[in-house]
Amino acid sequence: MDLNTFMLVLFMSGVFVGVLIGGIASILMVRSDLARQAKRITVHPASVKLVTTFIAAVVIVSVLAPVLPTFAQTPIAIDIPTDVIFTEANNWIETFAPIAAIGIGISIAIAVLGYLGSVVVKAFRG
């Protein structure tokens, strides 16, 4: 398995987990929202079950459809070049760490300025 195929399988696995978590969260949110609305208006219990079942079916289809082909058996041994993966990951970290640090530094500076501003305002008020 070359690096591109490995990254595709890794990406599809991430999509699988993301859609699964999102689907579970949406089912829970819809159920709780419909339960809150049931106190205000009359919601038939069958409609809650129908909506939940529909969301579950959509989640199952969207999770299984793209991931199933990636689990096909191959007659060759799979060789994962971990040294290449870690080397590229280190290169990306070296490239983007300063960019992330700039964003973190700016957010900290804004927070400090906001705090100092509130201290100055309190000093003049008090």
Short mmCIF file of C-alpha atoms in Angstrom, two decimals:
data_model
loop_
_atom_site.label_atom_id
_atom_site.label_comp_id
_atom_site.label_asym_id
_atom_site.label_seq_id
_atom_site.Cartn_x
_atom_site.Cartn_y
_atom_site.Cartn_z
CA MET A 1 0.00 0.00 0.00
CA ASP A 2 1.52 3.29 -1.04
CA LEU A 3 1.38 6.45 1.04
CA ASN A 4 -1.53 7.96 -0.91
CA THR A 5 -3.71 4.90 -0.37
CA PHE A 6 -2.78 4.80 3.30
CA MET A 7 -3.68 8.47 3.71
CA LEU A 8 -6.99 7.87 1.91
CA VAL A 9 -7.85 5.01 4.26
CA LEU A 10 -6.83 7.16 7.23
CA PHE A 11 -8.98 10.04 5.95
CA MET A 12 -11.99 7.79 5.37
CA SER A 13 -11.61 6.38 8.87
CA GLY A 14 -11.64 9.93 10.18
CA VAL A 15 -14.75 10.66 8.15
CA PHE A 16 -16.32 7.51 9.59
CA VAL A 17 -15.64 8.60 13.17
CA GLY A 18 -16.71 12.20 12.51
CA VAL A 19 -20.00 11.24 10.88
CA LEU A 20 -20.69 8.72 13.62
CA ILE A 21 -20.12 11.25 16.40
CA GLY A 22 -22.07 13.93 14.53
CA GLY A 23 -24.96 11.57 13.90
CA ILE A 24 -25.16 10.50 17.53
CA ALA A 25 -25.03 14.14 18.62
CA SER A 26 -27.77 15.13 16.16
CA ILE A 27 -29.99 12.28 17.33
CA LEU A 28 -29.58 13.35 20.94
CA MET A 29 -30.18 17.01 20.09
CA VAL A 30 -33.32 16.25 18.06
CA ARG A 31 -34.70 14.01 20.78
CA SER A 32 -34.09 16.60 23.50
CA ASP A 33 -35.45 19.43 21.34
CA LEU A 34 -38.60 17.49 20.50
CA ALA A 35 -38.99 16.59 24.17
CA ARG A 36 -38.81 20.30 25.09
CA GLN A 37 -41.31 21.16 22.38
CA ALA A 38 -43.62 18.42 23.61
CA LYS A 39 -44.11 20.41 26.80
CA ARG A 40 -45.20 23.47 24.82
CA ILE A 41 -47.08 21.84 21.95
CA THR A 42 -48.51 18.43 21.29
CA VAL A 43 -45.93 16.24 19.56
CA HIS A 44 -46.94 12.71 18.78
CA PRO A 45 -44.42 10.19 20.19
CA ALA A 46 -44.36 8.42 16.82
CA SER A 47 -42.96 11.56 15.18
CA VAL A 48 -40.06 11.63 17.64
CA LYS A 49 -39.34 7.99 16.85
CA LEU A 50 -39.67 8.62 13.11
CA VAL A 51 -37.24 11.55 13.13
CA THR A 52 -34.76 9.64 15.27
CA THR A 53 -34.99 6.57 13.03
CA PHE A 54 -34.54 8.68 9.90
CA ILE A 55 -31.44 10.41 11.29
CA ALA A 56 -30.03 7.04 12.38
CA ALA A 57 -30.62 5.60 8.89
CA VAL A 58 -28.92 8.57 7.22
CA VAL A 59 -25.96 8.27 9.60
CA ILE A 60 -25.60 4.54 8.97
CA VAL A 61 -25.75 4.94 5.19
CA SER A 62 -23.32 7.87 5.15
CA VAL A 63 -20.92 6.06 7.46
CA LEU A 64 -20.92 2.69 5.72
CA ALA A 65 -21.05 3.78 2.08
CA PRO A 66 -17.59 5.37 1.71
CA VAL A 67 -15.75 3.18 4.20
CA LEU A 68 -16.78 -0.29 3.04
CA PRO A 69 -14.59 -0.33 -0.12
CA THR A 70 -11.49 0.52 1.94
CA PHE A 71 -11.82 -2.72 3.91
CA ALA A 72 -11.54 -4.94 0.83
CA GLN A 73 -8.95 -7.67 1.24
CA THR A 74 -5.79 -7.42 -0.79
CA PRO A 75 -3.63 -10.41 -1.80
CA ILE A 76 -0.42 -8.48 -1.14
CA ALA A 77 1.29 -7.62 2.10
CA ILE A 78 0.69 -4.11 3.37
CA ASP A 79 3.85 -2.11 3.98
CA ILE A 80 3.33 1.17 5.81
CA PRO A 81 6.31 3.54 5.52
CA THR A 82 6.19 4.98 9.02
CA ASP A 83 9.53 6.75 8.64
CA VAL A 84 8.17 8.76 5.70
CA ILE A 85 4.97 9.57 7.59
CA PHE A 86 6.81 10.79 10.68
CA THR A 87 9.32 12.75 8.60
CA GLU A 88 6.55 14.54 6.74
CA ALA A 89 4.65 15.17 9.99
CA ASN A 90 7.78 16.70 11.51
CA ASN A 91 8.24 18.88 8.43
CA TRP A 92 4.66 20.13 8.71
CA ILE A 93 5.10 20.82 12.42
CA GLU A 94 8.30 22.78 11.76
CA THR A 95 6.55 24.77 9.07
CA PHE A 96 3.31 25.61 10.84
CA ALA A 97 4.38 25.84 14.51
CA PRO A 98 5.51 29.49 14.19
CA ILE A 99 2.27 30.39 12.41
CA ALA A 100 0.24 28.80 15.21
CA ALA A 101 2.43 30.53 17.81
CA ILE A 102 1.70 33.92 16.23
CA GLY A 103 -2.04 33.31 16.53
CA ILE A 104 -1.71 32.14 20.13
CA GLY A 105 0.48 35.15 20.97
CA ILE A 106 -2.00 37.59 19.45
CA SER A 107 -4.90 36.05 21.38
CA ILE A 108 -2.92 36.23 24.64
CA ALA A 109 -1.99 39.86 23.93
CA ILE A 110 -5.63 40.75 23.29
CA ALA A 111 -6.66 39.05 26.54
CA VAL A 112 -3.98 40.91 28.53
CA LEU A 113 -4.95 44.23 26.95
CA GLY A 114 -8.60 43.57 27.74
CA TYR A 115 -7.76 42.78 31.36
CA LEU A 116 -5.55 45.87 31.72
CA GLY A 117 -8.26 47.99 30.14
CA SER A 118 -10.83 46.74 32.64
CA VAL A 119 -8.39 47.45 35.52
CA VAL A 120 -7.90 51.03 34.29
CA VAL A 121 -11.65 51.56 33.90
CA LYS A 122 -12.29 50.22 37.43
CA ALA A 123 -9.56 52.52 38.81
CA PHE A 124 -11.23 55.60 37.34
CA ARG A 125 -14.71 54.52 38.43
CA GLY A 126 -13.79 53.50 41.93
#
